[in-house]
PDB file of C-alpha atoms in Angstrom:
ATOM      1  CA  MET A   1      -0.009  -0.011  -0.030  1.00  0.00           C
ATOM      2  CA  THR A   2       1.320   3.433  -0.887  1.00  0.00           C
ATOM      3  CA  SER A   3       1.147   5.803   1.952  1.00  0.00           C
ATOM      4  CA  ARG A   4      -0.990   8.993   1.821  1.00  0.00           C
ATOM      5  CA  VAL A   5       0.460  10.566   4.716  1.00  0.00           C
ATOM      6  CA  ALA A   6       3.940  11.884   5.490  1.00  0.00           C
ATOM      7  CA  PRO A   7       6.030  10.187   8.284  1.00  0.00           C
ATOM      8  CA  ARG A   8       6.218  13.501  10.180  1.00  0.00           C
ATOM      9  CA  THR A   9       2.515  14.039   9.961  1.00  0.00           C
ATOM     10  CA  VAL A  10       1.942  10.750  11.562  1.00  0.00           C
ATOM     11  CA  VAL A  11       4.265  11.329  14.456  1.00  0.00           C
ATOM     12  CA  GLU A  12       2.859  14.834  15.153  1.00  0.00           C
ATOM     13  CA  SER A  13      -0.740  13.563  14.991  1.00  0.00           C
ATOM     14  CA  LEU A  14      -0.071  10.856  17.493  1.00  0.00           C
ATOM     15  CA  LEU A  15       1.724  13.184  20.001  1.00  0.00           C
ATOM     16  CA  PRO A  16      -0.481  14.173  22.886  1.00  0.00           C
ATOM     17  CA  ALA A  17      -0.600  17.725  24.192  1.00  0.00           C
ATOM     18  CA  SER A  18       1.025  16.349  27.419  1.00  0.00           C
ATOM     19  CA  GLY A  19       2.337  13.047  28.241  1.00  0.00           C
ATOM     20  CA  SER A  20       3.893  10.534  25.852  1.00  0.00           C
ATOM     21  CA  ILE A  21       3.301   8.022  22.972  1.00  0.00           C
ATOM     22  CA  ALA A  22       5.028   4.655  23.039  1.00  0.00           C
ATOM     23  CA  LEU A  23       7.264   4.007  20.074  1.00  0.00           C
ATOM     24  CA  PRO A  24       5.767   0.629  19.161  1.00  0.00           C
ATOM     25  CA  ASP A  25       2.331   2.358  18.722  1.00  0.00           C
ATOM     26  CA  VAL A  26       4.028   5.055  16.476  1.00  0.00           C
ATOM     27  CA  TYR A  27       5.604   2.188  14.291  1.00  0.00           C
ATOM     28  CA  ARG A  28       2.344   0.278  14.251  1.00  0.00           C
ATOM     29  CA  VAL A  29       0.196   3.155  13.120  1.00  0.00           C
ATOM     30  CA  SER A  30       2.840   4.108  10.542  1.00  0.00           C
ATOM     31  CA  ALA A  31       2.816   0.687   9.104  1.00  0.00           C
ATOM     32  CA  MET A  32      -1.015   0.818   8.933  1.00  0.00           C
ATOM     33  CA  ALA A  33      -0.465   3.976   6.842  1.00  0.00           C
ATOM     34  CA  GLY A  34       1.972   2.148   4.483  1.00  0.00           C
ATOM     35  CA  LEU A  35       5.163   3.637   5.888  1.00  0.00           C
ATOM     36  CA  GLU A  36       8.460   1.824   6.539  1.00  0.00           C
ATOM     37  CA  GLU A  37      10.179   2.131   9.867  1.00  0.00           C
ATOM     38  CA  GLN A  38      13.247   3.957   8.286  1.00  0.00           C
ATOM     39  CA  PRO A  39      11.417   7.120   7.051  1.00  0.00           C
ATOM     40  CA  VAL A  40       9.526   7.384  10.385  1.00  0.00           C
ATOM     41  CA  ARG A  41      12.712   7.075  12.297  1.00  0.00           C
ATOM     42  CA  LEU A  42      14.308   9.891  10.120  1.00  0.00           C
ATOM     43  CA  ALA A  43      11.273  12.006  10.804  1.00  0.00           C
ATOM     44  CA  ILE A  44      11.670  11.432  14.496  1.00  0.00           C
ATOM     45  CA  ARG A  45      15.304  12.505  14.467  1.00  0.00           C
ATOM     46  CA  ARG A  46      14.459  15.665  12.416  1.00  0.00           C
ATOM     47  CA  LEU A  47      11.917  16.644  14.965  1.00  0.00           C
ATOM     48  CA  ILE A  48      14.415  16.000  17.863  1.00  0.00           C
ATOM     49  CA  LEU A  49      17.039  18.205  15.996  1.00  0.00           C
ATOM     50  CA  ALA A  50      14.396  20.890  15.599  1.00  0.00           C
ATOM     51  CA  GLY A  51      13.752  20.855  19.230  1.00  0.00           C
ATOM     52  CA  ASP A  52      10.097  19.860  18.949  1.00  0.00           C
ATOM     53  CA  LEU A  53      10.417  16.230  20.216  1.00  0.00           C
ATOM     54  CA  SER A  54      12.405  14.137  22.723  1.00  0.00           C
ATOM     55  CA  GLN A  55      12.885  10.340  22.793  1.00  0.00           C
ATOM     56  CA  HIS A  56      13.433   8.225  25.778  1.00  0.00           C
ATOM     57  CA  GLY A  57      14.565   4.757  25.454  1.00  0.00           C
ATOM     58  CA  ARG A  58      14.325   2.468  22.491  1.00  0.00           C
ATOM     59  CA  GLY A  59      12.499  -0.458  21.220  1.00  0.00           C
ATOM     60  CA  ARG A  60       9.192  -1.595  22.957  1.00  0.00           C
ATOM     61  CA  SER A  61      10.109   0.307  25.983  1.00  0.00           C
ATOM     62  CA  GLY A  62      10.811   3.680  24.293  1.00  0.00           C
ATOM     63  CA  PHE A  63       8.532   6.503  24.064  1.00  0.00           C
ATOM     64  CA  LEU A  64       8.313  10.004  22.446  1.00  0.00           C
ATOM     65  CA  GLU A  65       6.978  13.334  23.998  1.00  0.00           C
ATOM     66  CA  ALA A  66       6.839  16.732  22.846  1.00  0.00           C
ATOM     67  CA  THR A  67       9.204  19.372  24.205  1.00  0.00           C
ATOM     68  CA  PRO A  68       7.660  22.568  25.599  1.00  0.00           C
ATOM     69  CA  THR A  69       8.519  24.330  22.215  1.00  0.00           C
ATOM     70  CA  GLY A  70       6.980  21.412  20.277  1.00  0.00           C
ATOM     71  CA  ALA A  71       3.871  21.196  22.503  1.00  0.00           C
ATOM     72  CA  ALA A  72       3.338  24.875  21.986  1.00  0.00           C
ATOM     73  CA  ARG A  73       3.392  24.602  18.224  1.00  0.00           C
ATOM     74  CA  LEU A  74       1.160  21.553  18.248  1.00  0.00           C
ATOM     75  CA  SER A  75      -1.219  23.271  20.537  1.00  0.00           C
ATOM     76  CA  ARG A  76      -1.409  26.225  18.205  1.00  0.00           C
ATOM     77  CA  ASP A  77      -2.157  23.943  15.328  1.00  0.00           C
ATOM     78  CA  ARG A  78      -4.917  22.198  17.163  1.00  0.00           C
ATOM     79  CA  GLU A  79      -6.443  25.512  18.558  1.00  0.00           C
ATOM     80  CA  ARG A  80      -6.759  26.598  14.792  1.00  0.00           C
ATOM     81  CA  ILE A  81      -9.080  23.581  14.259  1.00  0.00           C
ATOM     82  CA  ASP A  82     -11.186  24.557  17.274  1.00  0.00           C
ATOM     83  CA  LEU A  83     -11.395  28.152  15.799  1.00  0.00           C
ATOM     84  CA  ALA A  84     -12.470  26.954  12.421  1.00  0.00           C
ATOM     85  CA  PHE A  85     -15.258  24.927  13.796  1.00  0.00           C
ATOM     86  CA  ALA A  86     -16.427  27.633  16.206  1.00  0.00           C
ATOM     87  CA  GLN A  87     -16.505  30.080  13.185  1.00  0.00           C
ATOM     88  CA  ASP A  88     -18.400  27.609  11.199  1.00  0.00           C
ATOM     89  CA  ALA A  89     -21.061  27.288  14.100  1.00  0.00           C
ATOM     90  CA  GLY A  90     -21.274  31.039  14.286  1.00  0.00           C
ATOM     91  CA  ASP A  91     -19.792  31.121  17.820  1.00  0.00           C
ATOM     92  CA  VAL A  92     -17.006  33.539  16.992  1.00  0.00           C
ATOM     93  CA  LYS A  93     -18.036  36.982  15.602  1.00  0.00           C
ATOM     94  CA  TRP A  94     -15.847  39.658  14.117  1.00  0.00           C
ATOM     95  CA  ASP A  95     -15.847  42.914  16.012  1.00  0.00           C
ATOM     96  CA  GLY A  96     -15.004  44.973  12.875  1.00  0.00           C
ATOM     97  CA  ARG A  97     -11.387  45.759  13.876  1.00  0.00           C
ATOM     98  CA  TRP A  98      -8.246  45.171  11.950  1.00  0.00           C
ATOM     99  CA  HIS A  99      -5.247  43.990  14.110  1.00  0.00           C
ATOM    100  CA  LEU A 100      -1.902  45.284  13.126  1.00  0.00           C
ATOM    101  CA  HIS A 101       1.478  43.717  14.184  1.00  0.00           C
ATOM    102  CA  ALA A 102       4.866  45.052  13.453  1.00  0.00           C
ATOM    103  CA  ALA A 103       8.223  43.184  14.001  1.00  0.00           C
ATOM    104  CA  ARG A 104      10.255  45.563  16.054  1.00  0.00           C
ATOM    105  CA  VAL A 105      13.889  44.574  15.780  1.00  0.00           C
ATOM    106  CA  SER A 106      17.221  46.294  15.281  1.00  0.00           C
ATOM    107  CA  GLY A 107      18.528  47.162  11.905  1.00  0.00           C
ATOM    108  CA  GLN A 108      21.051  44.313  12.030  1.00  0.00           C
ATOM    109  CA  SER A 109      18.239  41.664  12.678  1.00  0.00           C
ATOM    110  CA  ARG A 110      16.602  41.535   9.229  1.00  0.00           C
ATOM    111  CA  PRO A 111      16.582  37.688   9.292  1.00  0.00           C
ATOM    112  CA  LEU A 112      14.791  37.851  12.501  1.00  0.00           C
ATOM    113  CA  GLN A 113      12.290  40.239  11.217  1.00  0.00           C
ATOM    114  CA  ASP A 114      11.694  38.005   8.191  1.00  0.00           C
ATOM    115  CA  ARG A 115      10.977  34.914  10.373  1.00  0.00           C
ATOM    116  CA  ILE A 116       8.601  36.835  12.546  1.00  0.00           C
ATOM    117  CA  VAL A 117       6.700  38.108   9.548  1.00  0.00           C
ATOM    118  CA  ARG A 118       6.615  34.569   7.961  1.00  0.00           C
ATOM    119  CA  ASN A 119       5.275  33.207  11.293  1.00  0.00           C
ATOM    120  CA  LEU A 120       2.630  35.871  11.432  1.00  0.00           C
ATOM    121  CA  VAL A 121       1.557  35.231   7.805  1.00  0.00           C
ATOM    122  CA  THR A 122       1.437  31.456   8.465  1.00  0.00           C
ATOM    123  CA  ILE A 123      -1.120  31.754  11.216  1.00  0.00           C
ATOM    124  CA  GLY A 124      -3.329  34.087   9.453  1.00  0.00           C
ATOM    125  CA  GLY A 125      -1.838  37.443   8.834  1.00  0.00           C
ATOM    126  CA  ALA A 126      -1.397  39.285   5.530  1.00  0.00           C
ATOM    127  CA  PRO A 127       1.696  41.408   4.887  1.00  0.00           C
ATOM    128  CA  LEU A 128       1.024  45.222   4.379  1.00  0.00           C
ATOM    129  CA  SER A 129       4.591  46.533   4.150  1.00  0.00           C
ATOM    130  CA  MET A 130       8.117  45.507   5.392  1.00  0.00           C
ATOM    131  CA  GLY A 131       7.631  44.074   8.916  1.00  0.00           C
ATOM    132  CA  LEU A 132       3.965  44.973   9.147  1.00  0.00           C
ATOM    133  CA  VAL A 133       1.199  42.390   9.157  1.00  0.00           C
ATOM    134  CA  VAL A 134      -2.694  42.816   9.485  1.00  0.00           C
ATOM    135  CA  CYS A 135      -5.201  40.161  10.652  1.00  0.00           C
ATOM    136  CA  THR A 136      -8.904  40.037  11.509  1.00  0.00           C
ATOM    137  CA  ARG A 137      -7.915  38.850  15.060  1.00  0.00           C
ATOM    138  CA  ASP A 138      -5.282  39.428  17.483  1.00  0.00           C
ATOM    139  CA  LEU A 139      -2.248  37.165  16.697  1.00  0.00           C
ATOM    140  CA  THR A 140      -0.271  37.862  19.912  1.00  0.00           C
ATOM    141  CA  SER A 141      -1.231  34.615  21.555  1.00  0.00           C
ATOM    142  CA  GLU A 142      -0.817  32.491  18.434  1.00  0.00           C
ATOM    143  CA  VAL A 143       2.773  33.726  17.404  1.00  0.00           C
ATOM    144  CA  ALA A 144       5.680  31.535  18.354  1.00  0.00           C
ATOM    145  CA  ASP A 145       6.880  32.311  21.990  1.00  0.00           C
ATOM    146  CA  ASP A 146      10.279  33.492  20.836  1.00  0.00           C
ATOM    147  CA  PHE A 147       8.968  36.038  18.615  1.00  0.00           C
ATOM    148  CA  ARG A 148       6.376  37.669  21.071  1.00  0.00           C
ATOM    149  CA  PRO A 149       8.941  40.094  22.676  1.00  0.00           C
ATOM    150  CA  TYR A 150       9.523  41.742  19.345  1.00  0.00           C
ATOM    151  CA  LEU A 151       5.883  42.586  18.481  1.00  0.00           C
ATOM    152  CA  ALA A 152       4.425  46.044  18.385  1.00  0.00           C
ATOM    153  CA  SER A 153       0.540  45.726  18.075  1.00  0.00           C
ATOM    154  CA  ALA A 154      -2.370  48.021  17.485  1.00  0.00           C
ATOM    155  CA  SER A 155      -5.967  47.796  16.185  1.00  0.00           C
ATOM    156  CA  SER A 156      -8.256  49.919  14.134  1.00  0.00           C
ATOM    157  CA  ASP A 157     -11.839  49.843  12.581  1.00  0.00           C
ATOM    158  CA  ASP A 158     -10.642  51.960   9.780  1.00  0.00           C
ATOM    159  CA  LEU A 159      -8.259  50.402   7.221  1.00  0.00           C
ATOM    160  CA  SER A 160      -7.612  51.281   3.493  1.00  0.00           C
ATOM    161  CA  VAL A 161      -5.136  49.335   1.248  1.00  0.00           C
ATOM    162  CA  HIS A 162      -4.601  50.772  -2.344  1.00  0.00           C
ATOM    163  CA  GLY A 163      -7.918  52.648  -1.986  1.00  0.00           C
ATOM    164  CA  VAL A 164      -9.915  49.697  -0.936  1.00  0.00           C
ATOM    165  CA  SER A 165     -11.656  49.963   2.434  1.00  0.00           C
ATOM    166  CA  GLU A 166     -14.907  48.019   2.127  1.00  0.00           C
ATOM    167  CA  PRO A 167     -14.254  45.065   4.570  1.00  0.00           C
ATOM    168  CA  ARG A 168     -15.221  42.123   2.390  1.00  0.00           C
ATOM    169  CA  ALA A 169     -13.376  43.639  -0.640  1.00  0.00           C
ATOM    170  CA  LEU A 170     -10.394  44.310   1.473  1.00  0.00           C
ATOM    171  CA  ALA A 171     -10.414  40.820   2.842  1.00  0.00           C
ATOM    172  CA  GLU A 172     -10.417  39.374  -0.784  1.00  0.00           C
ATOM    173  CA  LEU A 173      -7.524  41.707  -1.694  1.00  0.00           C
ATOM    174  CA  LEU A 174      -5.476  40.703   1.348  1.00  0.00           C
ATOM    175  CA  TRP A 175      -6.430  36.988   1.580  1.00  0.00           C
ATOM    176  CA  PRO A 176      -7.509  35.966  -2.026  1.00  0.00           C
ATOM    177  CA  SER A 177     -10.088  33.077  -1.781  1.00  0.00           C
ATOM    178  CA  GLU A 178      -8.830  30.821  -4.511  1.00  0.00           C
ATOM    179  CA  PRO A 179      -5.433  29.818  -2.828  1.00  0.00           C
ATOM    180  CA  THR A 180      -7.330  28.960   0.414  1.00  0.00           C
ATOM    181  CA  ILE A 181      -9.991  26.911  -1.336  1.00  0.00           C
ATOM    182  CA  ALA A 182      -7.261  25.018  -3.245  1.00  0.00           C
ATOM    183  CA  ARG A 183      -5.713  23.724  -0.044  1.00  0.00           C
ATOM    184  CA  TYR A 184      -8.863  21.726   0.856  1.00  0.00           C
ATOM    185  CA  PRO A 185      -9.065  19.044  -1.965  1.00  0.00           C
ATOM    186  CA  THR A 186      -6.823  16.880   0.178  1.00  0.00           C
ATOM    187  CA  THR A 187      -9.563  16.613   2.595  1.00  0.00           C
ATOM    188  CA  THR A 188     -12.060  16.052  -0.333  1.00  0.00           C
ATOM    189  CA  ASP A 189     -10.051  13.249  -1.584  1.00  0.00           C
ATOM    190  CA  VAL A 190      -9.834  11.531   1.823  1.00  0.00           C
ATOM    191  CA  ILE A 191     -13.573  11.829   2.125  1.00  0.00           C
ATOM    192  CA  LYS A 192     -14.382  10.709  -1.160  1.00  0.00           C
ATOM    193  CA  HIS A 193     -12.064   7.677  -0.918  1.00  0.00           C
ATOM    194  CA  GLY A 194     -12.446   6.930   2.751  1.00  0.00           C
ATOM    195  CA  ASP A 195     -14.610   3.799   2.140  1.00  0.00           C
ATOM    196  CA  GLU A 196     -12.195   2.193  -0.335  1.00  0.00           C
ATOM    197  CA  SER A 197     -11.661  -1.430   0.098  1.00  0.00           C
ATOM    198  CA  SER A 198      -8.015  -0.633   0.181  1.00  0.00           C
ATOM    199  CA  ILE A 199      -8.479   1.207   3.495  1.00  0.00           C
ATOM    200  CA  ALA A 200     -10.102  -1.557   5.576  1.00  0.00           C
ATOM    201  CA  SER A 201      -9.026  -0.152   8.806  1.00  0.00           C
ATOM    202  CA  PRO A 202     -11.412   2.528  10.278  1.00  0.00           C
ATOM    203  CA  GLU A 203      -8.474   3.751  12.377  1.00  0.00           C
ATOM    204  CA  LEU A 204      -6.415   4.498   9.456  1.00  0.00           C
ATOM    205  CA  ARG A 205      -9.176   6.151   7.520  1.00  0.00           C
ATOM    206  CA  ALA A 206      -9.631   8.310  10.722  1.00  0.00           C
ATOM    207  CA  LEU A 207      -5.806   9.159  10.774  1.00  0.00           C
ATOM    208  CA  LEU A 208      -6.130  10.207   7.081  1.00  0.00           C
ATOM    209  CA  LEU A 209      -9.131  12.430   7.773  1.00  0.00           C
ATOM    210  CA  ALA A 210      -7.496  14.057  10.861  1.00  0.00           C
ATOM    211  CA  THR A 211      -4.185  14.687   9.197  1.00  0.00           C
ATOM    212  CA  SER A 212      -5.744  16.060   5.965  1.00  0.00           C
ATOM    213  CA  LEU A 213      -7.742  18.395   8.094  1.00  0.00           C
ATOM    214  CA  LEU A 214      -4.676  19.570  10.059  1.00  0.00           C
ATOM    215  CA  LYS A 215      -2.928  20.147   6.641  1.00  0.00           C
ATOM    216  CA  ALA A 216      -5.687  22.279   5.170  1.00  0.00           C
ATOM    217  CA  VAL A 217      -6.581  24.357   8.314  1.00  0.00           C
ATOM    218  CA  ARG A 218      -2.791  25.071   9.060  1.00  0.00           C
ATOM    219  CA  TYR A 219      -2.698  27.435   6.063  1.00  0.00           C
ATOM    220  CA  ASP A 220      -6.142  28.856   6.109  1.00  0.00           C
ATOM    221  CA  PRO A 221      -6.286  32.357   7.368  1.00  0.00           C
ATOM    222  CA  LEU A 222      -9.593  31.551   9.174  1.00  0.00           C
ATOM    223  CA  LEU A 223     -11.394  34.701   8.347  1.00  0.00           C
ATOM    224  CA  PRO A 224     -14.738  35.506  10.032  1.00  0.00           C
ATOM    225  CA  SER A 225     -17.683  34.516   7.998  1.00  0.00           C
ATOM    226  CA  THR A 226     -18.855  38.109   7.606  1.00  0.00           C
ATOM    227  CA  LEU A 227     -15.869  38.646   5.259  1.00  0.00           C
ATOM    228  CA  LEU A 228     -16.251  35.291   3.191  1.00  0.00           C
ATOM    229  CA  PRO A 229     -18.190  34.557   0.076  1.00  0.00           C
ATOM    230  CA  SER A 230     -21.327  32.517   0.736  1.00  0.00           C
ATOM    231  CA  PRO A 231     -21.396  29.665   0.350  1.00  0.00           C
ATOM    232  CA  TRP A 232     -17.808  29.172   1.514  1.00  0.00           C
ATOM    233  CA  PRO A 233     -16.281  25.829   0.267  1.00  0.00           C
ATOM    234  CA  PRO A 234     -14.002  25.360   3.142  1.00  0.00           C
ATOM    235  CA  THR A 235     -16.854  25.482   5.581  1.00  0.00           C
ATOM    236  CA  GLU A 236     -18.881  23.155   3.544  1.00  0.00           C
ATOM    237  CA  MET A 237     -15.909  20.716   3.535  1.00  0.00           C
ATOM    238  CA  ARG A 238     -15.442  20.916   7.176  1.00  0.00           C
ATOM    239  CA  LEU A 239     -19.213  19.973   7.801  1.00  0.00           C
ATOM    240  CA  THR A 240     -18.751  17.055   5.429  1.00  0.00           C
ATOM    241  CA  TRP A 241     -15.631  16.206   7.339  1.00  0.00           C
ATOM    242  CA  ARG A 242     -17.447  16.119  10.601  1.00  0.00           C
ATOM    243  CA  ALA A 243     -20.193  13.750   9.235  1.00  0.00           C
ATOM    244  CA  ARG A 244     -17.496  11.277   8.010  1.00  0.00           C
ATOM    245  CA  TRP A 245     -15.663  11.647  11.212  1.00  0.00           C
ATOM    246  CA  ASP A 246     -18.695  10.873  13.411  1.00  0.00           C
ATOM    247  CA  ASP A 247     -19.278   7.896  11.144  1.00  0.00           C
ATOM    248  CA  LEU A 248     -15.816   6.569  11.707  1.00  0.00           C
ATOM    249  CA  ARG A 249     -15.989   7.100  15.417  1.00  0.00           C
ATOM    250  CA  SER A 250     -18.985   4.851  15.692  1.00  0.00           C
ATOM    251  CA  LYS A 251     -16.547   2.140  14.218  1.00  0.00           C
ATOM    252  CA  THR A 252     -13.582   2.301  16.302  1.00  0.00           C
ATOM    253  CA  THR A 253     -12.571   3.052  19.929  1.00  0.00           C
ATOM    254  CA  PHE A 254      -9.691   5.350  18.765  1.00  0.00           C
ATOM    255  CA  ASP A 255      -7.464   3.687  21.329  1.00  0.00           C
ATOM    256  CA  ILE A 256      -4.357   4.705  19.303  1.00  0.00           C
ATOM    257  CA  TYR A 257      -5.146   8.335  19.364  1.00  0.00           C
ATOM    258  CA  PRO A 258      -4.243  10.960  21.979  1.00  0.00           C
ATOM    259  CA  ASP A 259      -6.552  13.217  24.009  1.00  0.00           C
ATOM    260  CA  TRP A 260      -6.512  16.087  21.372  1.00  0.00           C
ATOM    261  CA  LEU A 261      -8.521  13.892  18.920  1.00  0.00           C
ATOM    262  CA  ARG A 262     -10.884  12.390  21.547  1.00  0.00           C
ATOM    263  CA  GLU A 263     -11.753  15.532  23.710  1.00  0.00           C
ATOM    264  CA  ARG A 264     -12.289  18.239  21.169  1.00  0.00           C
ATOM    265  CA  ALA A 265     -15.824  19.710  21.364  1.00  0.00           C
ATOM    266  CA  TRP A 266     -16.287  18.764  17.618  1.00  0.00           C
ATOM    267  CA  ALA A 267     -15.086  15.220  18.164  1.00  0.00           C
TER     268      ALA A 267
END
């Protein structure tokens, strides 16, 4: 079976927000996904080198756990899914304010400024000028911990970019719809093929669903519904995803999954 999920994605998906995951479980789930042990081991080593993961022991007695840095990053990813579903349900309303964040660093720290801006854009911001990013929500709590001391922030209900000030038109200018929508076909494909005979295990189908949603939402700016076209394909996709997820939950105990998959309000 050809794997439909990257080794790193499997490892990250199995990591709990706190606590550990046994190495045998990681390799067992990876094998279910069609992955050989060697690329999974390589993914683990890279996560360790990046400072996101620590390994204790080897073989059947070994286990993995996220470092504080890795746990914070994974938590932010998973909180984005919570935000997406909350917005879909109408539980999060836009207050009409645009939030501005500037990377305030010394002139000799241009690489640091670039990294901060990239982080802000990744979590939903749009660049306005060098070192300045705008978003429909305050990104202070979402930005990487190391970058937070360098942020200067403000908000306004009056923003104009290239002469555009109408909120929905401004949102389309800053966050074009097409690239966001284009990131969701992976989820579509998993839903469409989730009942294939080649994927007999409901646990594996659930893993594919979970990881595809993470991948799509990770790069979605998650704009409030008042700024989006209606209907909005990603919202429709997430509703379909939930229906398939509920169906799979009825077929498995999800013993191999950590708390973040079991305890979400949408789970």
